[in-house]
PDB file of C-alpha atoms and ligand atoms in Angstrom:
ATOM      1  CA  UNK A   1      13.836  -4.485   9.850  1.00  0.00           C
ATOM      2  CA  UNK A   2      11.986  -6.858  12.066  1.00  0.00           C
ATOM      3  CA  UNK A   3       8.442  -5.309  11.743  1.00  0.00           C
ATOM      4  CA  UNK A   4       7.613  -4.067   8.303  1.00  0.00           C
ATOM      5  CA  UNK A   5       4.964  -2.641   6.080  1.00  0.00           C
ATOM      6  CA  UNK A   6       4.096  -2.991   2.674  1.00  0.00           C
ATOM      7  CA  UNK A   7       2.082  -1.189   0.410  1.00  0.00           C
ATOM      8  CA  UNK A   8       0.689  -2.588  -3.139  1.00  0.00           C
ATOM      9  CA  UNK A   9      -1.031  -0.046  -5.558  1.00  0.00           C
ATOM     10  CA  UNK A  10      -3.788  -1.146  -7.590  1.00  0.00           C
ATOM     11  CA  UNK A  11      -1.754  -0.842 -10.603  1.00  0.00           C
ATOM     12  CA  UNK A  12       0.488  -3.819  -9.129  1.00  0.00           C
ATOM     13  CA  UNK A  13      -2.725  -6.145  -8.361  1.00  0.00           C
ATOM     14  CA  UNK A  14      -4.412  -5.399 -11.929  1.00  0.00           C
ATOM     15  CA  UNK A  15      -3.677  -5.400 -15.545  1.00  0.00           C
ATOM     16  CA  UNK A  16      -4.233  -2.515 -17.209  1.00  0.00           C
ATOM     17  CA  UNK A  17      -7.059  -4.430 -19.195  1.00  0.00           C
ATOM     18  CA  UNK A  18      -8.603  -4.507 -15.933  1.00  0.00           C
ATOM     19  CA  UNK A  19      -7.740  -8.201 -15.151  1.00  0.00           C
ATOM     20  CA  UNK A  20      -6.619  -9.200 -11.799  1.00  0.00           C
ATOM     21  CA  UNK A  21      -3.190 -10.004 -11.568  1.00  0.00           C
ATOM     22  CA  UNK A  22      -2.621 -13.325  -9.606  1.00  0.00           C
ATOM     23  CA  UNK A  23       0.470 -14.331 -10.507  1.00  0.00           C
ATOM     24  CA  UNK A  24       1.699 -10.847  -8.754  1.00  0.00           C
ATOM     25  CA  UNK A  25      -0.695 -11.927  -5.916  1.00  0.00           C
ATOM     26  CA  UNK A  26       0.298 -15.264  -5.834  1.00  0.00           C
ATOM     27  CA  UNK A  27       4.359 -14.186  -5.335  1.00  0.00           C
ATOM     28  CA  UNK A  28       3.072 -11.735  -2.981  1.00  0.00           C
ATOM     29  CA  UNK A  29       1.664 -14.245  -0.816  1.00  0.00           C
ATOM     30  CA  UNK A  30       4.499 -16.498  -0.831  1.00  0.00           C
ATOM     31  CA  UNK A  31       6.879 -13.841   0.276  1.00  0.00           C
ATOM     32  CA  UNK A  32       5.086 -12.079   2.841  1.00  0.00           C
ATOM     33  CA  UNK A  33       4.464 -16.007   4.597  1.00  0.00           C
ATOM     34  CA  UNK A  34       8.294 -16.965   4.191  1.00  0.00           C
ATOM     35  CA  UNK A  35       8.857 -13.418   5.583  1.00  0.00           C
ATOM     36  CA  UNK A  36       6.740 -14.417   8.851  1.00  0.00           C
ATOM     37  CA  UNK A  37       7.933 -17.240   9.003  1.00  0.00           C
ATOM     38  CA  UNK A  38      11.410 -15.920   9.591  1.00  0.00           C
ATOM     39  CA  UNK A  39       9.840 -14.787  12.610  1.00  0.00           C
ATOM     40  CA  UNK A  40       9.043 -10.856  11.087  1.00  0.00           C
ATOM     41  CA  UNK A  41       6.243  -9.024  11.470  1.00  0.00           C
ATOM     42  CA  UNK A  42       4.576  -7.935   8.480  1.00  0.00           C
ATOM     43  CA  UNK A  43       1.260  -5.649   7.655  1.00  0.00           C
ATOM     44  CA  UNK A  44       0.049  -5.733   4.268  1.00  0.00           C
ATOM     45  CA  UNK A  45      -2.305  -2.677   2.999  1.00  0.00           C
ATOM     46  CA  UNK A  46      -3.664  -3.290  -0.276  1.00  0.00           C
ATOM     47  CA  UNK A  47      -5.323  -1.132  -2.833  1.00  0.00           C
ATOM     48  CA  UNK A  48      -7.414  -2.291  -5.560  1.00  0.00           C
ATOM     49  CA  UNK A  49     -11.186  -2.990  -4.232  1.00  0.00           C
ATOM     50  CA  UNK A  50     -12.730  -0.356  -6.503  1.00  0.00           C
ATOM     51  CA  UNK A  51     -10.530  -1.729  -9.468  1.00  0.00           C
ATOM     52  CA  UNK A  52     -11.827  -5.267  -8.760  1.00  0.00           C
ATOM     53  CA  UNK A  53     -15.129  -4.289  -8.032  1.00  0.00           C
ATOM     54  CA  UNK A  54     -15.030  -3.165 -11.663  1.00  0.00           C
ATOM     55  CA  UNK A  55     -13.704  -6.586 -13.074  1.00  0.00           C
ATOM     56  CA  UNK A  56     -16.246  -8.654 -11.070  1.00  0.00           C
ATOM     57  CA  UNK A  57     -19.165  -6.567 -13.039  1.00  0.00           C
ATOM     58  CA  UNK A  58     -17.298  -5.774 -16.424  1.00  0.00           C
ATOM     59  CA  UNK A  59     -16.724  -2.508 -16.319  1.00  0.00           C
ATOM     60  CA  UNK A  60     -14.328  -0.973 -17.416  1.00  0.00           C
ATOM     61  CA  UNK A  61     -14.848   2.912 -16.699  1.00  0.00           C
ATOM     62  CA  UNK A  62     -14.711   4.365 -13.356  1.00  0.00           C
ATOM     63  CA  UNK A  63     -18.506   5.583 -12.329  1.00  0.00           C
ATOM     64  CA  UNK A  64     -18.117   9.218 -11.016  1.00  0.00           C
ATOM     65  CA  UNK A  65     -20.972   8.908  -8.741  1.00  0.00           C
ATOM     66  CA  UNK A  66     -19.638   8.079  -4.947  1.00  0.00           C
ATOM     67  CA  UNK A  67     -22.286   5.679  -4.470  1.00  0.00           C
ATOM     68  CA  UNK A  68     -21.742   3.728  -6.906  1.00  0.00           C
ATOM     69  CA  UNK A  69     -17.201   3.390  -6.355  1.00  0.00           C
ATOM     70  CA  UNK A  70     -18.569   3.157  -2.922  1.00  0.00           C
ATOM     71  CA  UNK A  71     -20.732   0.038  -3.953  1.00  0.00           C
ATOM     72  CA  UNK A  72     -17.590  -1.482  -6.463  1.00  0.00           C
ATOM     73  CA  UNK A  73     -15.420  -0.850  -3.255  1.00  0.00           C
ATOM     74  CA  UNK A  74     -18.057  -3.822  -1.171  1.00  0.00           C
ATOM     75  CA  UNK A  75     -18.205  -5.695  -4.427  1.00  0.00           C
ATOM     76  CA  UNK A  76     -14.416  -5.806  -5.138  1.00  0.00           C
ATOM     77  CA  UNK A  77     -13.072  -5.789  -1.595  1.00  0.00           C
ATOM     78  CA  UNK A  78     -14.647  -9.635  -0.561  1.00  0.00           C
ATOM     79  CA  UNK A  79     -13.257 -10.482  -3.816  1.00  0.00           C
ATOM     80  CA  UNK A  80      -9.919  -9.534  -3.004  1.00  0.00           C
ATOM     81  CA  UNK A  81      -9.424 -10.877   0.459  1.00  0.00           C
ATOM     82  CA  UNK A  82     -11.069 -13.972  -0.638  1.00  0.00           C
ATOM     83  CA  UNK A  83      -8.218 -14.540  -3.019  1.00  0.00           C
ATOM     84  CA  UNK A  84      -5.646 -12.789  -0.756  1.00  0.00           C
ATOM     85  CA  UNK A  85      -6.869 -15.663   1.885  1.00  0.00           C
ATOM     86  CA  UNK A  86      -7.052 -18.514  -0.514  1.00  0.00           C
ATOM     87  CA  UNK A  87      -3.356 -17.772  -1.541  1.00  0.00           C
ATOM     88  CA  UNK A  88      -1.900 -16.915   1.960  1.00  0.00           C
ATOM     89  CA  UNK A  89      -4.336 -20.241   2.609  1.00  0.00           C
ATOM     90  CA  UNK A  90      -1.957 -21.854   0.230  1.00  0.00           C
ATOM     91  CA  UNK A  91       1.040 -20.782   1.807  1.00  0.00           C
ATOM     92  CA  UNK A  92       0.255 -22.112   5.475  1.00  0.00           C
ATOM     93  CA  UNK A  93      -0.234 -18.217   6.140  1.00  0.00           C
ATOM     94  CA  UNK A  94      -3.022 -16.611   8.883  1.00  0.00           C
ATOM     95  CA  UNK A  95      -4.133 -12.943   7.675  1.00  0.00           C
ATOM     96  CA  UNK A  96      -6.944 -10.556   9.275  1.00  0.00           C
ATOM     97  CA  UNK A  97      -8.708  -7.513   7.769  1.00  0.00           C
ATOM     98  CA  UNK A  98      -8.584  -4.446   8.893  1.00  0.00           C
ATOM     99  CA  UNK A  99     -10.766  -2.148   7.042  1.00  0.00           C
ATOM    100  CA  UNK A 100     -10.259   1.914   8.550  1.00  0.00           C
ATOM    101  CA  UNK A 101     -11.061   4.701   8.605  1.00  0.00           C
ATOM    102  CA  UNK A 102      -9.571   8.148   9.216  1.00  0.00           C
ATOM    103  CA  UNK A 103     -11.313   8.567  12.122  1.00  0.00           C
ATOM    104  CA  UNK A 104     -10.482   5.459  13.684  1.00  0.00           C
ATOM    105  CA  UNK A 105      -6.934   6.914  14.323  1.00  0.00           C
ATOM    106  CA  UNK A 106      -8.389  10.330  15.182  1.00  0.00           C
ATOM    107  CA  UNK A 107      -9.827   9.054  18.639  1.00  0.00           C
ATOM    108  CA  UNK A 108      -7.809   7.535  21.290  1.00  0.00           C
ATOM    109  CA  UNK A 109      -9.974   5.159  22.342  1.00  0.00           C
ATOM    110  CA  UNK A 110     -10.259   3.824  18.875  1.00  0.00           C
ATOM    111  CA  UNK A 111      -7.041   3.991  18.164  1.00  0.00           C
ATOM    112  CA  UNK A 112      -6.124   2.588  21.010  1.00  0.00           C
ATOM    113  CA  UNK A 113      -8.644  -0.513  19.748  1.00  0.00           C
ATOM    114  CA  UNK A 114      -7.440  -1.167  16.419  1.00  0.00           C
ATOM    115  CA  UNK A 115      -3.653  -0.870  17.121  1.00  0.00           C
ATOM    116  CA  UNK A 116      -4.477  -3.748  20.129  1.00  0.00           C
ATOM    117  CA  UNK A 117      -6.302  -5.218  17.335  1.00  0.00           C
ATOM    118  CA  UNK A 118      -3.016  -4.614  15.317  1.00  0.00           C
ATOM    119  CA  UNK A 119      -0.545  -6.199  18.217  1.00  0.00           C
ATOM    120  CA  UNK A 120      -2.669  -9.266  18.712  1.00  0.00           C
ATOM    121  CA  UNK A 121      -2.824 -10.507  15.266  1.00  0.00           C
ATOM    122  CA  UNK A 122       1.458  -9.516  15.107  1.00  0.00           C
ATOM    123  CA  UNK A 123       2.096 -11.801  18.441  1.00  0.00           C
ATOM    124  CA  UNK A 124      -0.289 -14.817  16.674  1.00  0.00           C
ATOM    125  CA  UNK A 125       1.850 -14.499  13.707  1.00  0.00           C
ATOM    126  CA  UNK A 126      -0.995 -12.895  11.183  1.00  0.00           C
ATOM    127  CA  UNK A 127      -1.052 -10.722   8.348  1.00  0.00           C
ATOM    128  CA  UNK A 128      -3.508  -7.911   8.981  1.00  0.00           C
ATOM    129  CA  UNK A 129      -4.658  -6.807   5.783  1.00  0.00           C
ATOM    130  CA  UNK A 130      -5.680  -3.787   5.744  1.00  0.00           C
ATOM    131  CA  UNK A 131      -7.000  -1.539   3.585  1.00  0.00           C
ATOM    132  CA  UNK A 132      -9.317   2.273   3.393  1.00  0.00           C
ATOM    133  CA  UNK A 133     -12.741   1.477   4.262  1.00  0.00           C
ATOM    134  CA  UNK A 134     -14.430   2.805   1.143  1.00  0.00           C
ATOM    135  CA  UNK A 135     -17.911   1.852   1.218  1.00  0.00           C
ATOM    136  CA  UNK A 136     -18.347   3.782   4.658  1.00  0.00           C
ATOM    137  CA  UNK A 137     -16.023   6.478   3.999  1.00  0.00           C
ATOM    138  CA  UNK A 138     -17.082   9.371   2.277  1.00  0.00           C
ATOM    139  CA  UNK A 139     -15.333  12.056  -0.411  1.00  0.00           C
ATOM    140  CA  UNK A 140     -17.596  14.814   0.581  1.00  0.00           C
ATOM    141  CA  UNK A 141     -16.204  14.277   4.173  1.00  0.00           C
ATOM    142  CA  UNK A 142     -12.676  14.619   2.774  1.00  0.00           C
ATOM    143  CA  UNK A 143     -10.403  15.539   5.235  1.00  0.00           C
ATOM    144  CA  UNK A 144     -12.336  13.695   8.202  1.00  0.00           C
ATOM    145  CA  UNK A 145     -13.088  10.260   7.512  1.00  0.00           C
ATOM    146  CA  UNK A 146     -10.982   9.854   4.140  1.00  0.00           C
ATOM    147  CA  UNK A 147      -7.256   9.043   4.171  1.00  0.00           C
ATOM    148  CA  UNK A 148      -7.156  10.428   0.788  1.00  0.00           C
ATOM    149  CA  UNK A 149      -5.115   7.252  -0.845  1.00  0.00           C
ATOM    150  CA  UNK A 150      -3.672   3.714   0.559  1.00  0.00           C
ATOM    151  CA  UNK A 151       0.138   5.642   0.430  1.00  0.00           C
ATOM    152  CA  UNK A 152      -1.441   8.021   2.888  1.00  0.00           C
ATOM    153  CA  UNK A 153      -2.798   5.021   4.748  1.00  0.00           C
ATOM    154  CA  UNK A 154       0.148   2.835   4.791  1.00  0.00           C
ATOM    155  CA  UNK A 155       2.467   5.491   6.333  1.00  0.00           C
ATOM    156  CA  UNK A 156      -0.050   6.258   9.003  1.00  0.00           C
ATOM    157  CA  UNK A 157      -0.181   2.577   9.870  1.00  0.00           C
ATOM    158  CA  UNK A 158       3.698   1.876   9.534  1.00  0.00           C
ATOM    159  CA  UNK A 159       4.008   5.381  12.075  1.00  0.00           C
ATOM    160  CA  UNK A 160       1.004   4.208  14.970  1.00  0.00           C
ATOM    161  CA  UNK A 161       2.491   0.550  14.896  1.00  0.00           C
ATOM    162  CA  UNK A 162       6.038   1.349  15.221  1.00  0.00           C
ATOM    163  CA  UNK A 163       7.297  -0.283  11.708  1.00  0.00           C
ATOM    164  CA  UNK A 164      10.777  -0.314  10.731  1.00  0.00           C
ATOM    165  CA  UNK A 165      10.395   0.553   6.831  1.00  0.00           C
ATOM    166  CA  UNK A 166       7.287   0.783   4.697  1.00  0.00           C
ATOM    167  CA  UNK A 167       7.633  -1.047   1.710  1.00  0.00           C
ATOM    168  CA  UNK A 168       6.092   0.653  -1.109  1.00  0.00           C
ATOM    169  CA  UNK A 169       5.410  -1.494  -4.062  1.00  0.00           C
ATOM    170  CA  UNK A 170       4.219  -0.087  -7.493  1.00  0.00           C
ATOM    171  CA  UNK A 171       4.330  -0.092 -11.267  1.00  0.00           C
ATOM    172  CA  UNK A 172       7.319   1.545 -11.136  1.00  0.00           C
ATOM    173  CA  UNK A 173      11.114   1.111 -10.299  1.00  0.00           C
ATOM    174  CA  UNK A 174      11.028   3.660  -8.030  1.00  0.00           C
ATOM    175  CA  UNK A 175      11.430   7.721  -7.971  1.00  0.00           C
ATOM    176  CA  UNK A 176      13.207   9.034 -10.835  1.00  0.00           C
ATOM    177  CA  UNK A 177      13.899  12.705 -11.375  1.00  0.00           C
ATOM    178  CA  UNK A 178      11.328  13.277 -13.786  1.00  0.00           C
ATOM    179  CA  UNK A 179       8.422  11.948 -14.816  1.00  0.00           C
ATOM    180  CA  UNK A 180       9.257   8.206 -16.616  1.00  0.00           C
ATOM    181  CA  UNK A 181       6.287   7.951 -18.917  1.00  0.00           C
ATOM    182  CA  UNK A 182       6.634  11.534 -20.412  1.00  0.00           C
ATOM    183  CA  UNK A 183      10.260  11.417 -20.222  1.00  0.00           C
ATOM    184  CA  UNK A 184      12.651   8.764 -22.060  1.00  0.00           C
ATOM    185  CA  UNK A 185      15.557  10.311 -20.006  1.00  0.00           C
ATOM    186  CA  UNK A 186      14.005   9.943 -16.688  1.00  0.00           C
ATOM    187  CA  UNK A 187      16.594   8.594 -14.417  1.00  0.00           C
ATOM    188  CA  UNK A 188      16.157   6.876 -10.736  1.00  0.00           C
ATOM    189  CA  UNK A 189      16.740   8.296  -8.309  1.00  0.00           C
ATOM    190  CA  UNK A 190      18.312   5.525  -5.592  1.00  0.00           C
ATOM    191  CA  UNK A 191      18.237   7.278  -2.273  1.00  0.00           C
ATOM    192  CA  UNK A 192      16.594  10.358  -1.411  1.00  0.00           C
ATOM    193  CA  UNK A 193      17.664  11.811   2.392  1.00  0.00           C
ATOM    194  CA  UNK A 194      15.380  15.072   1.906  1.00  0.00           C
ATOM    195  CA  UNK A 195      12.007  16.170   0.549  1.00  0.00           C
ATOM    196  CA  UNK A 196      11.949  19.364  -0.343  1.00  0.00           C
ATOM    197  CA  UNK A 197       9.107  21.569  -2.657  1.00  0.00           C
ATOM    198  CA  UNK A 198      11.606  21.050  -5.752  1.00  0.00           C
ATOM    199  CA  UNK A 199      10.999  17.067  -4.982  1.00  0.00           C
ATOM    200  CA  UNK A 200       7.530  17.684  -5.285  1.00  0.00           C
ATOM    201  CA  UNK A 201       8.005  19.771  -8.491  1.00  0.00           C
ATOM    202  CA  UNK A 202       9.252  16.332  -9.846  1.00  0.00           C
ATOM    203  CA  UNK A 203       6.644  13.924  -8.308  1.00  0.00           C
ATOM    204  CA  UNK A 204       3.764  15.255 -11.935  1.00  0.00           C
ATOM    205  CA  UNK A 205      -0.030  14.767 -11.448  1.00  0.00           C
ATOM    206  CA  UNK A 206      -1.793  11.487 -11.054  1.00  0.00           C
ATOM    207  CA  UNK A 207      -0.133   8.235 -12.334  1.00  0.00           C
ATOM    208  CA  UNK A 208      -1.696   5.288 -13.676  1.00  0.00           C
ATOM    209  CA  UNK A 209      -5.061   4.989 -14.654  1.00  0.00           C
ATOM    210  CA  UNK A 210      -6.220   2.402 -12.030  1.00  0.00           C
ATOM    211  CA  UNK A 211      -3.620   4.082  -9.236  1.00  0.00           C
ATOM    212  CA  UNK A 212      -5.124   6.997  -7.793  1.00  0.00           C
ATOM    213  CA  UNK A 213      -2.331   8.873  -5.993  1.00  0.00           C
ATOM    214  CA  UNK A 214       0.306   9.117  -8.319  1.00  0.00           C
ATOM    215  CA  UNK A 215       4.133   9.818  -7.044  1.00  0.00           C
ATOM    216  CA  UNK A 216       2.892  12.543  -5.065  1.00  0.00           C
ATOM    217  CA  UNK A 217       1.259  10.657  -2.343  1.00  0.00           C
ATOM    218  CA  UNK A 218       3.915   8.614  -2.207  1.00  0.00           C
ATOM    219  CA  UNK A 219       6.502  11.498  -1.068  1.00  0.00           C
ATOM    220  CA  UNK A 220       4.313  12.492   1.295  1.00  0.00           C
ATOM    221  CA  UNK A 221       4.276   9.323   3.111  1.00  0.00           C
ATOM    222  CA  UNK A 222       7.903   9.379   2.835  1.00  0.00           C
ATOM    223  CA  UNK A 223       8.105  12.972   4.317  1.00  0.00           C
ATOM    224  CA  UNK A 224       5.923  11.970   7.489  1.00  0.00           C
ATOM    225  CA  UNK A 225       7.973   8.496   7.618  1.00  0.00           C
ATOM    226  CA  UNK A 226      11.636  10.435   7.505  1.00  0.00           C
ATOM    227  CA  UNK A 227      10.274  13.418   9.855  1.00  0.00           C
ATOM    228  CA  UNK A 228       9.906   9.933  12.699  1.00  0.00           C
ATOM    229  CA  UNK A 229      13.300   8.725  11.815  1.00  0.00           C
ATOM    230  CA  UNK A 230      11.530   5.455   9.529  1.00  0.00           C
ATOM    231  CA  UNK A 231      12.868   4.367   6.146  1.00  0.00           C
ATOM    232  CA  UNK A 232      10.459   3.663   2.836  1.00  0.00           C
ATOM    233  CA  UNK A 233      11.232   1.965  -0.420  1.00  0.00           C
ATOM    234  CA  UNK A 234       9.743   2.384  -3.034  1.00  0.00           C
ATOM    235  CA  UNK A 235      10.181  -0.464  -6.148  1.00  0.00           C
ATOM    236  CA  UNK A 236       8.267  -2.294  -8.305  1.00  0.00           C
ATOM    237  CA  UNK A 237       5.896  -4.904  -7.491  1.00  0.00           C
ATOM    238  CA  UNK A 238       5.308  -6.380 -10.747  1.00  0.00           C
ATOM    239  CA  UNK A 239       7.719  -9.448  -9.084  1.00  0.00           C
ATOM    240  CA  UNK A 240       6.832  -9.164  -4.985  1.00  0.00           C
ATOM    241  CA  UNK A 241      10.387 -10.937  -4.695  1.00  0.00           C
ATOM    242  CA  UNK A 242      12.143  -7.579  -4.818  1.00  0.00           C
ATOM    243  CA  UNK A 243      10.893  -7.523  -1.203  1.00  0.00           C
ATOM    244  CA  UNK A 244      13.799 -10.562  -0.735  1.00  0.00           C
ATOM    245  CA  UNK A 245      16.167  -7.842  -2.421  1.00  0.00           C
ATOM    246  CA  UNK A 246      15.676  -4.812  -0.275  1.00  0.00           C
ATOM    247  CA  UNK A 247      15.607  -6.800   2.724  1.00  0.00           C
ATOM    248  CA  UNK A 248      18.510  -8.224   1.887  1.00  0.00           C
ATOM    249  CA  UNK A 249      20.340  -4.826   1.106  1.00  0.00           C
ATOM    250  CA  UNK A 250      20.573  -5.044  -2.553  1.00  0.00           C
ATOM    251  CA  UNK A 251      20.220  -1.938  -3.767  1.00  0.00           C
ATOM    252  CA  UNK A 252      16.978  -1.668  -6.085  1.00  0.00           C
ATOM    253  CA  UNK A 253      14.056   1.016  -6.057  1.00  0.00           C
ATOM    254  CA  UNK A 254      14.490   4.176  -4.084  1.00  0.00           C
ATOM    255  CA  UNK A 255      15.550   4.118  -0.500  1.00  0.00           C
ATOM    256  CA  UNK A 256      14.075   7.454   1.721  1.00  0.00           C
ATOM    257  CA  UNK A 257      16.442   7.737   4.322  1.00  0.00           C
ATOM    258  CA  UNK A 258      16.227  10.160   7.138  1.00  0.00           C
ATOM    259  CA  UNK A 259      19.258  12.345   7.356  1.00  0.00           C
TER     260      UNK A 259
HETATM  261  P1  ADP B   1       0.040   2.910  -7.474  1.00  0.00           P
HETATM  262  O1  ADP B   1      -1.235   2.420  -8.074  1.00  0.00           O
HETATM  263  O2  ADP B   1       1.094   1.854  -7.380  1.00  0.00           O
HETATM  264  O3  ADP B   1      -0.147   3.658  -6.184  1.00  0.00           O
HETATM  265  P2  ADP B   1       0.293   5.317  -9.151  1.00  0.00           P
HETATM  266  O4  ADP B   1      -0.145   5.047 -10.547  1.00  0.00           O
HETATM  267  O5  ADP B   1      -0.625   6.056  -8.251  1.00  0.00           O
HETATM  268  O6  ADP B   1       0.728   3.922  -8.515  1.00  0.00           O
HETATM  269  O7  ADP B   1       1.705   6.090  -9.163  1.00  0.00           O
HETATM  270  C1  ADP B   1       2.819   5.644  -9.905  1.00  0.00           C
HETATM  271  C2  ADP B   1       2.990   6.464 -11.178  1.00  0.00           C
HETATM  272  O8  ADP B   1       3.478   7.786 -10.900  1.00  0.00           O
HETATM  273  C3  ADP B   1       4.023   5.944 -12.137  1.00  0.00           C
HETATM  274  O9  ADP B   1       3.552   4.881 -12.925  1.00  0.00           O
HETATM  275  C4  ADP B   1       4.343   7.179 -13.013  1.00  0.00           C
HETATM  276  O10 ADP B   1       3.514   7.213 -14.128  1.00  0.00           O
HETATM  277  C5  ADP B   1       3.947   8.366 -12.135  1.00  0.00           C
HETATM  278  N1  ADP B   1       5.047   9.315 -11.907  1.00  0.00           N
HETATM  279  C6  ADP B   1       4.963  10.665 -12.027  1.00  0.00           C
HETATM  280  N2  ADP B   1       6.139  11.269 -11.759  1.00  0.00           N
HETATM  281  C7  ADP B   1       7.025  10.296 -11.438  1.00  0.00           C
HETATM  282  C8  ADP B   1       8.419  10.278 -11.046  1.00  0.00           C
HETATM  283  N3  ADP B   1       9.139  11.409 -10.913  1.00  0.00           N
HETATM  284  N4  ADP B   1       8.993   9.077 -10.772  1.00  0.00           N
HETATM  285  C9  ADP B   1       8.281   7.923 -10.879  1.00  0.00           C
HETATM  286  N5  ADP B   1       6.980   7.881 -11.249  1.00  0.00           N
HETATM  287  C10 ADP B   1       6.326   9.032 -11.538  1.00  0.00           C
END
């Protein structure tokens, strides 16, 4: 894969106690600048403002109001490219952010903008980070300015920029056939060619407490990647390396094939 997409979940970036996790960030950083420097292209979108927003004022509950998530999401977002850019920093590594929105994609002339936007920072050999634009948009306006979730996001971005694979990092090895945390018998699943309503039946409710979309999101963005003939992985990001692993062909996490 010479152009390539990964996706961290807040539940990779922070510690259940709420506590970034920079060691995680720190690897990350290292392998997505050895990665470009191998002469790949690589787009990072990254979860976690709203999670980070909450560490920076010591909170530890979720407000339900928008306006306030809306106003963690500007607090915890320049926190988190400020350390994504002093690590990449530390690395030699250039990155950009992209924060978008659904509509952005929705009309060709902006679309047409940010995937320039998208090409020119690939050819100079930058990282666009990129993430959902959370302080502008808004829940009540759902399905028109919302992507819903950063899985949603990421396979959006990996389809309009032509990626290779989508790499799909999260707290978990990968897909297994039933719901890990409920069941001690849960077993991975290591390549799926096929999404079908009885995968979804498998996929449970909302995950982690700091993740919002749960594995259901996450087949979804591998059902719109395999319908274009694009592969996703999904493994653990607890130890960004892995990203060494499946590009090297070692089998770990779950590989979504198209048929
Ligand atoms: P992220 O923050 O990385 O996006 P989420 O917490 O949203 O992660 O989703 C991952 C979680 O989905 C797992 O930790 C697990 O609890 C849950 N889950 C539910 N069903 C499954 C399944 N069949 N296989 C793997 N994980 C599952």
């Amino acid at each position: 894969a010479n152009r390539i997409v990964v996706k961290i979940g807040t539940s990779s970036l922070i510690y259940p106690d709420g506590k970034l996790n920079l060691k995680t960030i720190d690897q990350l950083a290292f392998v997505l600048s050895a990665l470009c420097n191998q002469g790949k292209q690589v787009i990072l979108v990254s979860s976690g403002a709203i999670g980070v927003g909450l560490n920076q004022l010591n909170l530890t509950e979720r407000p339900t109001s928008i306006s306030a998530q809306q106003a963690l999401a500007s607090i915890g977002q320049s926190k988190l490219i400020m350390i994504f850019n002093q690590r990449f920093e530390h690395y030699g590594q250039q990155i950009g952010q992209l924060l978008l929105t659904h509509d952005v994609f929705d009309y060709p002339k902006s679309r047409q903008n940010v995937l320039n936007t998208f090409e020119k920072l690939l050819q100079r050999n930058v990282i666009p980070i990129v993430n959902e634009n959370d302080s502008v948009a808004v829940d009540e306006l759902d399905h028109k300015t919302r992507f819903g979730d950063n899985d949603q996001l990421s396979a959006i971005v990996a389809s309009r920029t032509n990626a290779d694979l989508l790499i799909m990092l999260s707290d978990i090895d990968g897909f297994y056939n039933m719901n890990p945390l409920k069941s001690p018998d849960a077993a991975l699943i290591s390549e799926v060619d096929q999404i079908t309503p009885a995968t979804f039946e498998v996929a449970g409710g909302k995950g982690s407490e700091y993740g919002t979309g749960g594995m259901f999101t996450k087949l979804k963005a591998a059902e719109r990647l395999m319908n274009e003939n694009r592969q996703m992985v999904l493994a653990n990001g607890r130890e960004p390396k892995i990203i060494f692993d499946i590009l090297a062909g070692i089998p770990v996490g779950t590989w979504f094939n198209p048929l």
